[in-house]
XYZ file of C-alpha atoms in Angstrom:
668
model
C -203.890 -40.540 1.494
C -200.368 -39.208 1.032
C -199.534 -35.614 2.093
C -196.587 -33.744 0.545
C -195.493 -30.496 2.213
C -192.655 -28.026 1.540
C -193.633 -25.876 4.495
C -196.409 -25.903 7.068
C -198.593 -23.403 5.170
C -198.455 -25.185 1.775
C -200.078 -28.637 1.605
C -200.469 -30.760 -1.538
C -202.748 -33.768 -1.423
C -203.366 -36.507 -3.901
C -204.852 -40.007 -4.228
C -202.937 -43.203 -5.008
C -205.739 -44.310 -7.380
C -204.895 -44.025 -11.042
C -201.226 -43.664 -10.158
C -199.874 -42.071 -13.331
C -202.470 -39.287 -13.491
C -202.171 -38.597 -9.802
C -198.371 -38.492 -9.975
C -198.420 -35.943 -12.809
C -200.875 -33.747 -10.916
C -198.824 -33.944 -7.744
C -195.552 -33.107 -9.483
C -197.138 -30.120 -11.249
C -198.642 -28.873 -8.004
C -195.371 -29.348 -6.157
C -193.414 -27.380 -8.789
C -195.949 -24.576 -8.674
C -195.814 -24.395 -4.879
C -192.027 -24.364 -4.838
C -192.022 -21.484 -7.327
C -194.587 -19.395 -5.403
C -194.285 -19.781 -1.632
C -197.856 -18.894 -0.782
C -200.741 -20.834 0.776
C -202.511 -23.419 -1.489
C -205.926 -24.924 -0.850
C -206.704 -28.623 -1.421
C -208.983 -27.711 -4.314
C -206.228 -25.700 -6.008
C -203.751 -28.508 -5.482
C -206.165 -30.986 -6.966
C -206.152 -29.113 -10.255
C -202.434 -28.294 -9.990
C -202.614 -24.545 -9.454
C -201.427 -22.161 -6.705
C -202.164 -18.453 -6.514
C -199.415 -16.061 -7.589
C -198.165 -13.149 -5.454
C -200.052 -10.711 -7.655
C -203.258 -12.602 -6.895
C -202.759 -13.078 -3.160
C -200.391 -10.184 -2.248
C -196.912 -10.228 -0.710
C -196.053 -12.410 2.220
C -194.443 -10.537 5.105
C -191.311 -12.158 6.505
C -189.082 -11.146 9.380
C -186.267 -8.695 8.618
C -182.996 -10.608 8.948
C -180.673 -8.547 6.724
C -177.618 -7.536 8.732
C -177.214 -4.064 7.230
C -180.903 -3.228 7.537
C -181.484 -4.112 11.196
C -181.993 -0.468 12.249
C -184.810 0.319 9.825
C -188.058 1.486 11.532
C -189.957 -1.736 10.796
C -189.572 -5.454 11.486
C -190.951 -7.214 8.398
C -190.141 -7.099 4.711
C -191.094 -9.027 1.592
C -189.726 -10.437 -1.638
C -189.664 -9.790 -4.531
C -188.483 -6.321 -3.476
C -189.181 -3.065 -5.296
C -186.286 -3.411 -7.760
C -186.898 -7.089 -8.582
C -184.717 -9.272 -6.297
C -186.885 -12.381 -5.839
C -185.267 -13.689 -2.648
C -183.110 -12.547 0.234
C -180.253 -14.613 -1.196
C -180.547 -12.802 -4.548
C -180.308 -9.461 -2.758
C -177.341 -10.404 -0.588
C -175.397 -11.522 -3.666
C -176.117 -8.287 -5.550
C -174.058 -5.122 -5.975
C -176.859 -3.016 -4.491
C -176.610 -4.634 -1.070
C -172.816 -4.641 -1.249
C -172.942 -0.887 -1.835
C -174.988 -0.432 1.345
C -172.399 -2.414 3.290
C -169.478 -0.207 2.206
C -171.126 3.182 1.639
C -170.137 4.514 5.057
C -166.465 3.945 4.293
C -166.683 5.179 0.712
C -168.257 8.489 1.771
C -166.094 8.732 4.906
C -169.113 8.741 7.181
C -170.988 11.445 5.304
C -174.767 11.006 4.977
C -174.567 7.959 7.206
C -176.704 6.087 8.178
C -179.253 8.027 6.090
C -178.213 6.621 2.699
C -178.102 3.055 4.017
C -181.535 3.257 5.659
C -183.079 4.819 2.552
C -181.515 2.079 0.421
C -182.924 -0.595 2.721
C -186.408 0.895 2.320
C -186.189 -0.056 -1.379
C -184.134 -3.264 -1.284
C -185.929 -4.666 1.777
C -189.201 -2.729 1.715
C -191.604 -2.437 4.593
C -194.384 -5.012 4.729
C -197.460 -4.641 6.949
C -200.386 -7.079 7.022
C -199.558 -8.551 3.647
C -199.075 -5.146 1.992
C -195.836 -3.707 0.609
C -195.460 -0.048 1.576
C -193.179 2.124 -0.550
C -191.029 4.945 0.873
C -191.942 8.600 0.271
C -190.522 10.446 -2.696
C -190.035 13.591 -0.597
C -187.623 11.724 1.714
C -185.549 10.619 -1.264
C -185.477 14.071 -2.855
C -184.448 15.776 0.380
C -181.600 13.330 1.002
C -180.410 13.437 -2.605
C -180.212 17.230 -2.474
C -178.073 17.040 0.669
C -175.852 14.132 -0.356
C -175.413 14.113 -4.135
C -172.192 16.114 -3.763
C -170.660 13.327 -1.642
C -171.116 10.863 -4.513
C -169.801 13.387 -7.019
C -166.719 13.896 -4.850
C -165.714 10.245 -5.379
C -166.873 10.203 -9.013
C -169.785 7.895 -8.280
C -173.228 8.178 -9.844
C -176.333 8.413 -7.689
C -177.446 4.746 -7.244
C -180.191 3.721 -9.645
C -182.242 2.083 -6.880
C -182.491 5.486 -5.196
C -184.190 7.008 -8.238
C -186.735 9.209 -6.487
C -189.247 9.129 -9.346
C -188.980 5.433 -10.150
C -188.991 3.622 -6.815
C -190.600 6.124 -4.445
C -194.169 7.397 -4.296
C -196.098 10.435 -3.116
C -198.008 10.746 0.141
C -201.310 10.358 -1.712
C -200.289 6.759 -2.513
C -199.809 5.831 1.136
C -196.048 6.103 1.517
C -194.017 6.311 4.712
C -190.876 8.251 5.677
C -188.048 5.779 6.433
C -185.874 8.580 7.860
C -188.452 10.086 10.227
C -187.283 8.150 13.274
C -183.646 9.018 12.566
C -184.459 12.733 12.267
C -186.414 12.667 15.512
C -183.407 11.225 17.318
C -181.200 13.928 15.840
C -183.661 16.617 16.945
C -183.649 15.256 20.490
C -179.859 15.432 20.501
C -179.958 19.025 19.267
C -182.548 19.966 21.876
C -180.055 19.055 24.587
C -177.832 21.910 23.416
C -178.551 25.051 25.416
C -179.052 27.316 22.405
C -181.422 24.884 20.720
C -178.845 23.785 18.172
C -178.296 27.233 16.690
C -174.580 27.315 17.381
C -172.071 25.288 15.420
C -169.318 23.308 17.052
C -166.369 24.037 14.784
C -163.907 21.174 14.602
C -160.459 22.667 14.173
C -159.109 19.753 12.172
C -158.206 19.285 8.545
C -161.005 18.370 6.160
C -160.664 16.033 3.205
C -162.340 17.171 -0.001
C -165.464 15.118 0.685
C -165.579 16.350 4.277
C -165.217 19.929 3.065
C -168.103 19.482 0.638
C -170.169 17.961 3.436
C -169.510 20.777 5.899
C -170.326 23.466 3.345
C -173.501 21.693 2.194
C -174.682 21.137 5.753
C -173.915 24.737 6.648
C -175.948 25.976 3.685
C -178.791 23.639 4.634
C -178.771 24.828 8.246
C -178.895 28.478 7.145
C -180.884 27.993 3.941
C -182.573 31.396 4.312
C -179.214 33.177 4.044
C -176.978 30.660 2.297
C -176.626 28.312 -0.649
C -173.880 26.364 -2.381
C -173.155 26.297 -6.087
C -170.401 24.976 -8.325
C -168.392 27.173 -10.690
C -166.780 24.205 -12.467
C -164.574 21.191 -11.903
C -160.915 20.510 -11.388
C -158.806 18.442 -13.774
C -159.751 15.292 -11.847
C -163.432 16.202 -11.785
C -163.795 17.594 -8.271
C -166.320 20.345 -7.709
C -165.105 23.907 -7.281
C -167.789 24.461 -4.662
C -168.762 27.953 -3.532
C -170.869 28.787 -0.490
C -172.741 32.081 -0.676
C -174.132 34.233 2.133
C -176.755 36.907 1.559
C -180.167 37.860 2.893
C -181.414 36.868 -0.566
C -179.139 33.998 -1.660
C -178.961 33.322 -5.358
C -179.946 36.855 -6.342
C -178.070 40.082 -6.943
C -179.767 42.873 -5.024
C -179.664 46.413 -6.304
C -176.809 48.407 -4.708
C -175.637 45.447 -2.595
C -171.885 44.920 -3.164
C -170.496 41.444 -3.800
C -167.178 40.077 -2.558
C -165.299 36.811 -2.950
C -162.819 34.946 -0.786
C -160.612 32.241 -2.321
C -158.437 29.668 -0.586
C -156.068 26.859 -1.554
C -155.083 28.199 -4.985
C -151.830 26.385 -4.344
C -152.796 22.933 -3.130
C -150.097 22.746 -0.451
C -151.015 26.130 1.067
C -153.824 24.781 3.191
C -154.419 27.202 6.064
C -156.564 29.553 3.977
C -158.765 26.627 2.931
C -159.416 25.725 6.564
C -160.017 29.329 7.656
C -162.681 29.760 4.975
C -164.430 26.531 6.029
C -164.463 27.824 9.613
C -165.637 31.252 8.436
C -168.635 29.748 6.649
C -169.665 27.842 9.781
C -169.105 30.914 11.931
C -171.213 33.207 9.732
C -174.125 30.763 9.763
C -173.997 30.107 13.502
C -173.562 33.723 14.594
C -176.337 34.933 12.296
C -178.750 32.458 13.878
C -177.628 33.469 17.369
C -178.436 37.116 16.672
C -174.903 38.528 16.380
C -175.744 42.042 15.123
C -172.415 42.566 13.419
C -172.661 39.331 11.438
C -176.300 39.997 10.589
C -175.393 43.454 9.277
C -172.562 42.062 7.137
C -174.786 39.377 5.581
C -177.843 41.624 5.201
C -175.867 44.295 3.334
C -173.285 42.236 1.435
C -173.328 39.232 -0.869
C -170.398 37.004 0.111
C -169.001 34.196 -2.062
C -166.491 31.775 -0.489
C -164.449 29.287 -2.546
C -162.559 27.344 0.110
C -160.501 25.291 -2.353
C -159.541 26.398 -5.837
C -157.154 23.456 -6.213
C -158.681 20.346 -4.587
C -156.491 18.029 -6.692
C -153.305 19.616 -5.420
C -154.605 19.499 -1.859
C -154.981 15.719 -2.043
C -151.315 15.372 -3.020
C -150.226 17.643 -0.171
C -152.525 15.967 2.356
C -151.247 12.501 1.424
C -147.841 13.557 2.734
C -149.186 15.445 5.749
C -147.838 18.519 7.473
C -144.748 16.781 8.850
C -143.465 15.584 5.491
C -144.934 18.029 3.019
C -142.287 19.706 0.918
C -142.300 23.317 -0.147
C -143.930 22.519 -3.486
C -145.624 19.101 -3.174
C -149.190 19.653 -4.339
C -148.650 23.304 -5.220
C -149.679 22.871 -8.868
C -152.886 21.388 -10.207
C -153.161 17.883 -11.685
C -151.711 19.182 -14.975
C -148.658 20.417 -13.067
C -149.683 24.023 -13.799
C -149.159 26.809 -11.280
C -152.615 28.381 -11.251
C -151.223 31.756 -10.191
C -149.212 31.915 -13.412
C -151.992 30.633 -15.673
C -154.155 33.742 -16.140
C -153.908 36.073 -19.166
C -151.028 38.518 -18.876
C -153.010 41.747 -19.194
C -150.402 43.676 -17.198
C -147.987 43.674 -20.140
C -150.767 45.063 -22.347
C -151.352 47.790 -19.777
C -147.665 48.727 -19.702
C -147.393 48.753 -23.506
C -150.376 51.070 -23.973
C -150.289 53.283 -20.912
C -148.697 56.190 -22.801
C -151.761 56.582 -24.996
C -154.003 59.319 -23.672
C -157.345 57.578 -23.985
C -156.288 54.048 -23.163
C -158.358 52.465 -20.449
C -156.771 50.329 -17.760
C -159.951 48.418 -17.008
C -161.891 45.672 -18.773
C -158.947 44.868 -21.032
C -160.065 42.040 -23.332
C -158.350 38.665 -23.215
C -156.114 38.450 -26.315
C -156.706 35.590 -28.728
C -153.057 34.602 -28.330
C -153.828 33.485 -24.770
C -156.268 30.853 -25.998
C -154.008 29.775 -28.852
C -150.663 29.520 -27.078
C -151.394 28.579 -23.481
C -152.723 25.473 -21.759
C -155.670 26.859 -19.809
C -156.346 24.929 -16.616
C -160.033 24.143 -15.979
C -159.662 25.778 -12.567
C -158.395 28.990 -14.205
C -161.167 28.879 -16.788
C -163.784 28.500 -14.049
C -162.423 31.456 -12.085
C -162.363 33.697 -15.155
C -165.983 32.888 -15.969
C -166.893 33.458 -12.314
C -165.255 36.898 -12.332
C -167.085 37.822 -15.552
C -170.442 36.616 -14.199
C -170.689 38.400 -10.833
C -170.117 42.123 -10.101
C -167.400 41.563 -7.511
C -166.048 44.680 -5.828
C -163.249 43.274 -3.652
C -161.570 39.904 -3.243
C -158.935 38.187 -1.123
C -156.885 35.161 -2.148
C -155.455 33.292 0.851
C -151.962 31.816 0.485
C -149.092 30.684 2.712
C -145.309 30.915 2.934
C -144.966 34.455 4.333
C -146.801 36.774 6.716
C -147.734 39.792 4.614
C -150.456 41.321 2.428
C -149.474 41.725 -1.213
C -151.374 43.902 -3.690
C -151.128 44.617 -7.476
C -149.320 44.972 -9.643
C -147.575 41.625 -9.248
C -145.748 41.983 -12.583
C -142.922 44.510 -12.752
C -143.300 47.521 -15.032
C -139.799 46.674 -16.300
C -139.862 42.929 -17.070
C -136.126 42.573 -16.505
C -136.462 43.898 -12.954
C -137.469 41.104 -10.585
C -138.128 43.459 -7.663
C -139.494 46.832 -8.657
C -142.231 48.968 -7.156
C -145.060 48.798 -9.718
C -148.217 50.564 -8.498
C -151.633 50.552 -10.132
C -153.582 53.787 -10.687
C -155.476 52.783 -7.521
C -152.388 52.437 -5.337
C -153.986 54.234 -2.388
C -157.124 52.099 -2.532
C -155.075 48.900 -2.567
C -152.916 50.102 0.296
C -156.039 50.836 2.331
C -157.485 47.364 1.645
C -154.170 45.752 2.600
C -153.938 47.868 5.749
C -157.468 46.868 6.741
C -156.549 43.174 6.866
C -153.040 43.567 8.247
C -154.016 45.959 11.043
C -156.898 43.709 12.168
C -154.648 40.633 12.196
C -153.181 39.749 15.568
C -149.506 40.058 14.528
C -149.177 40.850 10.825
C -148.762 44.624 11.083
C -146.257 44.433 13.939
C -142.814 45.129 12.536
C -141.289 43.066 15.351
C -143.100 39.937 14.192
C -140.760 37.227 12.972
C -141.030 36.855 9.217
C -140.167 33.979 6.939
C -137.087 35.138 5.082
C -138.276 38.160 3.107
C -137.567 41.650 4.430
C -140.695 43.650 5.248
C -139.205 45.820 7.967
C -141.084 49.096 8.517
C -143.763 48.145 5.990
C -146.409 47.213 8.519
C -147.113 43.842 6.967
C -148.060 45.033 3.456
C -146.136 45.238 0.190
C -146.554 45.913 -3.493
C -146.409 42.545 -5.223
C -143.793 43.340 -7.849
C -141.594 44.970 -5.232
C -141.562 41.633 -3.373
C -140.997 39.512 -6.494
C -142.332 39.852 -10.025
C -144.366 37.313 -11.983
C -146.808 37.418 -14.903
C -150.180 35.685 -15.290
C -151.326 36.248 -11.724
C -154.946 36.224 -10.594
C -154.905 39.565 -8.750
C -153.619 41.536 -11.750
C -156.235 39.829 -13.929
C -159.048 40.809 -11.542
C -158.016 44.453 -11.616
C -157.440 44.808 -15.367
C -160.324 42.663 -16.632
C -163.113 43.530 -14.191
C -164.226 45.923 -11.451
C -162.704 43.729 -8.739
C -159.842 44.759 -6.421
C -158.057 41.666 -5.122
C -155.340 41.397 -2.490
C -153.183 38.361 -1.719
C -153.092 37.335 1.940
C -149.984 35.399 2.953
C -151.035 33.773 6.229
C -147.727 32.573 7.664
C -144.439 30.797 7.133
C -145.796 27.261 7.456
C -147.803 26.333 4.388
C -149.181 23.183 6.063
C -149.273 23.842 9.820
C -150.109 21.126 12.328
C -153.701 20.729 13.485
C -152.755 22.188 16.868
C -152.142 25.506 15.093
C -155.519 25.701 13.356
C -157.473 27.173 16.271
C -154.816 29.797 17.149
C -154.643 30.771 13.472
C -158.430 31.146 13.356
C -158.253 33.506 16.308
C -155.483 35.530 14.655
C -157.389 35.899 11.382
C -161.080 36.023 12.315
C -161.254 39.762 12.970
C -159.161 40.485 9.879
C -161.556 38.501 7.667
C -164.594 40.283 9.096
C -162.971 43.722 8.804
C -162.001 43.051 5.208
C -165.573 42.102 4.319
C -166.857 45.282 5.941
C -164.367 47.412 3.997
C -166.388 46.947 0.792
C -168.743 49.616 2.163
C -166.334 52.469 1.441
C -166.351 55.132 -1.243
C -169.499 55.716 -3.285
C -172.265 53.689 -4.855
C -175.261 54.535 -6.976
C -177.379 53.840 -10.042
C -176.962 55.155 -13.573
C -180.356 55.487 -15.283
C -181.790 56.877 -18.481
C -184.525 59.512 -18.594
C -187.190 56.819 -18.248
C -185.733 55.411 -15.045
C -184.182 52.332 -16.616
C -180.777 51.216 -15.397
C -177.958 51.422 -17.963
C -175.712 48.383 -18.054
C -172.033 48.965 -18.819
C -172.020 52.705 -18.120
C -168.563 54.011 -17.210
C -167.826 55.649 -13.861
C -164.686 57.810 -14.020
C -162.903 59.710 -11.261
C -160.786 62.686 -12.298
C -157.130 61.989 -11.665
C -157.532 58.182 -11.677
C -156.844 56.362 -14.942
C -158.938 53.376 -14.002
C -162.698 53.263 -14.462
C -165.367 50.873 -13.327
C -168.604 49.919 -15.085
C -172.197 49.473 -13.982
C -173.766 46.061 -13.430
C -176.809 44.537 -15.101
C -179.320 46.922 -13.482
C -177.165 50.038 -13.710
C -175.806 49.944 -10.148
C -172.123 50.488 -9.337
C -169.639 50.630 -6.457
C -166.494 52.755 -6.572
C -163.925 52.428 -3.794
C -162.554 55.859 -2.907
C -160.636 57.464 -0.098
C -162.117 60.489 1.732
C -161.771 63.872 0.016
C -163.154 65.954 -2.837
C -163.609 64.122 -6.143
C -165.119 64.816 -9.560
C -167.054 61.759 -10.715
C -168.379 61.324 -14.262
C -170.865 58.808 -15.656
C -170.944 58.096 -19.395
C -172.355 55.512 -21.751
C -172.404 54.992 -25.493
C -175.324 56.906 -26.986
C -175.837 59.075 -23.895
C -174.589 62.443 -22.720
C -172.015 62.593 -19.935
C -172.846 63.799 -16.462
C -170.275 64.943 -13.902
C -170.679 65.630 -10.181
C -168.365 67.136 -7.618
C -168.584 65.230 -4.362
C -167.067 65.639 -0.925
C -166.568 62.320 0.822
C -166.104 62.962 4.573
C -163.673 60.813 6.518
C -166.339 59.402 8.814
C -168.772 58.476 6.014
C -169.343 54.763 5.511
C -170.413 54.978 1.852
C -171.867 57.832 -0.194
C -174.784 57.567 -2.629
C -174.270 59.234 -6.029
C -176.833 58.578 -8.772
C -176.747 59.712 -12.395
C -179.420 60.275 -15.062
C -178.095 60.293 -18.624
C -179.903 61.725 -21.637
C -180.072 59.880 -24.913
C -178.098 61.636 -27.678
C -176.876 60.601 -31.136
C -173.248 59.594 -30.972
C -170.740 58.936 -33.713
C -168.635 55.783 -33.261
C -165.154 56.498 -31.970
C -162.227 55.859 -34.282
C -159.689 55.895 -31.451
C -158.342 52.362 -31.244
C -157.159 52.921 -27.704
C -160.459 54.298 -26.458
C -163.161 52.128 -24.930
C -162.709 48.496 -25.979
C -165.456 47.337 -28.292
C -168.121 45.398 -26.464
C -167.844 42.360 -28.712
C -164.079 42.361 -28.151
C -164.482 42.206 -24.381
C -167.217 39.600 -24.665
C -164.964 37.433 -26.844
C -164.210 34.580 -24.438
C -162.665 31.251 -25.462
C -163.178 32.140 -29.160
C -161.612 28.953 -30.519
C -163.425 26.614 -28.130
C -160.004 25.777 -26.763
C -161.398 24.713 -23.443
C -164.177 22.673 -25.031
C -161.586 20.805 -27.090
C -159.559 20.192 -23.961
C -162.669 18.892 -22.205
C -163.669 16.389 -24.897
C -163.542 12.785 -23.745
C -160.973 10.489 -25.300
C -162.554 7.787 -27.454
C -161.179 4.387 -28.286
C -161.075 2.680 -31.687
C -164.565 1.287 -31.140
C -165.908 4.771 -30.487
C -166.403 4.111 -26.790
C -165.069 6.488 -24.189
C -161.777 5.549 -22.580
C -162.149 6.204 -18.898
C -160.031 5.122 -16.008
C -162.199 3.424 -13.422
C -162.448 5.186 -10.038
C -160.509 3.824 -7.080
C -163.613 2.299 -5.472
C -164.361 0.104 -8.506
C -162.261 -2.725 -7.048
C -164.831 -3.132 -4.260
C -167.211 -4.564 -6.856
C -165.092 -5.866 -9.738
C -163.216 -8.599 -7.856
C -166.181 -10.487 -6.426
C -167.344 -12.229 -9.592
C -170.675 -10.402 -9.676
C -172.162 -8.501 -12.567
C -170.279 -5.199 -12.857
C -172.422 -2.337 -11.470
C -171.818 0.057 -14.363
C -174.757 2.077 -13.044
C -172.347 3.475 -10.455
C -170.133 5.022 -13.141
C -170.920 8.617 -13.990
C -171.822 9.400 -17.628
C -171.885 5.687 -18.441
């Protein structure tokens, strides 16, 4: 008897009688055993057949993969869930290579979570001859938290982490590969005295991916009062990510005012970006710790924070660093456009028509010439749509290069005059908003504070924009003339890119000012305009006698009108309804007054006054020529395929002679 064996658990036997027949049987049995490394009986070998994995089940082998040594199990099996037949096949594949470099690609974000979850698919758990798949819920939770990190580097979510395809539900006997990791994290948090409620703010600069990570994690930690959402993408495809705080995130609440804070409009003016990242962490942490002031702000106000309006420009500035950054390096976006000169020039329209008696200085439509004659940056387009979507009441745009608060108008009423006092009809309101921030800042309102070249002596740290220097196409003027929003520009200091050692002192100087500014939205009056049946009237006009600037009601008929203390006559009107006026006395110590209106339906002839209320369809006319859509279309080659420049990380995979992992390319 001759025994052939490939391994101790697979024996093939045969007889030397009838040599040719026996040899054929033995060779066939040997080939079958080499193809399927499972146990064969003598009877099966005699007829040249071994059982397949599907018939006998997977064979558990010891986990020896270097990048999967910290998974919560010790044995795996092949073929794996995605089809690699052997460990060698897996180690030579792009999937395993991705796990080996993912920590560096994502700059430590979502690590080791992504790697462990990937191992649960590529080297799945095997117990007692049974392959156990990971839970779908684990995949979905991690994808929700980490998808932005992949988007930040223009990488698609890996196909082998498809939550529906390779993961199963608990009813199918799954396991959570991240449970042990989360338990360790919870133990670490439990060692913190406040139970992990507070946030340790790192006063360092954040890359774009780190910024996205911090904001996402903050929203996840305070999910009952916070969420993140994107308003669009930059030229290079980076998310314009907003974090929102409200006691009902994602929803507009009746009579609750909404505010926005914007940083990094100029990519090299980076302090505002950092302050808003810190502010988001601070609001979350202090709310959880029971800070009554912070809880009141969030419970009564809907706050939207866009830390970086120009992430492309920031990358240029950050590549040079604070020691070498020039005055303008990274200021513009990736199209070399100054975003604070890229908005529609509605101020010129205001100046040209202000002599007409019935001309309104609010909700001025965007002229068609803007879309035809100007290159509209995607960042500008996103901000304009954002302003038109939410009923913002006040806003602050954080800049650098001076230490002063600037307010509209930014464009001089005489275009040839570069420095000319050019007030809006709401000059006193803007001055009060500017004073609120400047007076709460540690040094801004002090006339003895060293400035950065401009002369603001005896102005207390505030100035009319056009009196400082005039420019057209600014964001603050656009806010005021196109919407209900009053925006100030906060110049945070002389150094546009301060050293990291200055970040904590700057946070201390500005924290109270940021909080006071947010609280200042609760000034003036608010109310609801309804019809006789109690239904809110959208787009009703709220006018104040003596002020040639009106505001309009939001979707449900609610409004907010900033006003200084005193006696005012307020009128509500709407097309097809009678007007109603009320005389109100707003005491100095009143936080905000409530003034409601009920309008009666009446027949109304259409107005023939061209300079009266802009027609609704004229105001709603946005991007009428699909200019932005044309700009956004992908460039196609002669073969009809999209021409795309491969991302920087593509070289990790393209130079190793393996099959190109096109599944990592977005929109492939």
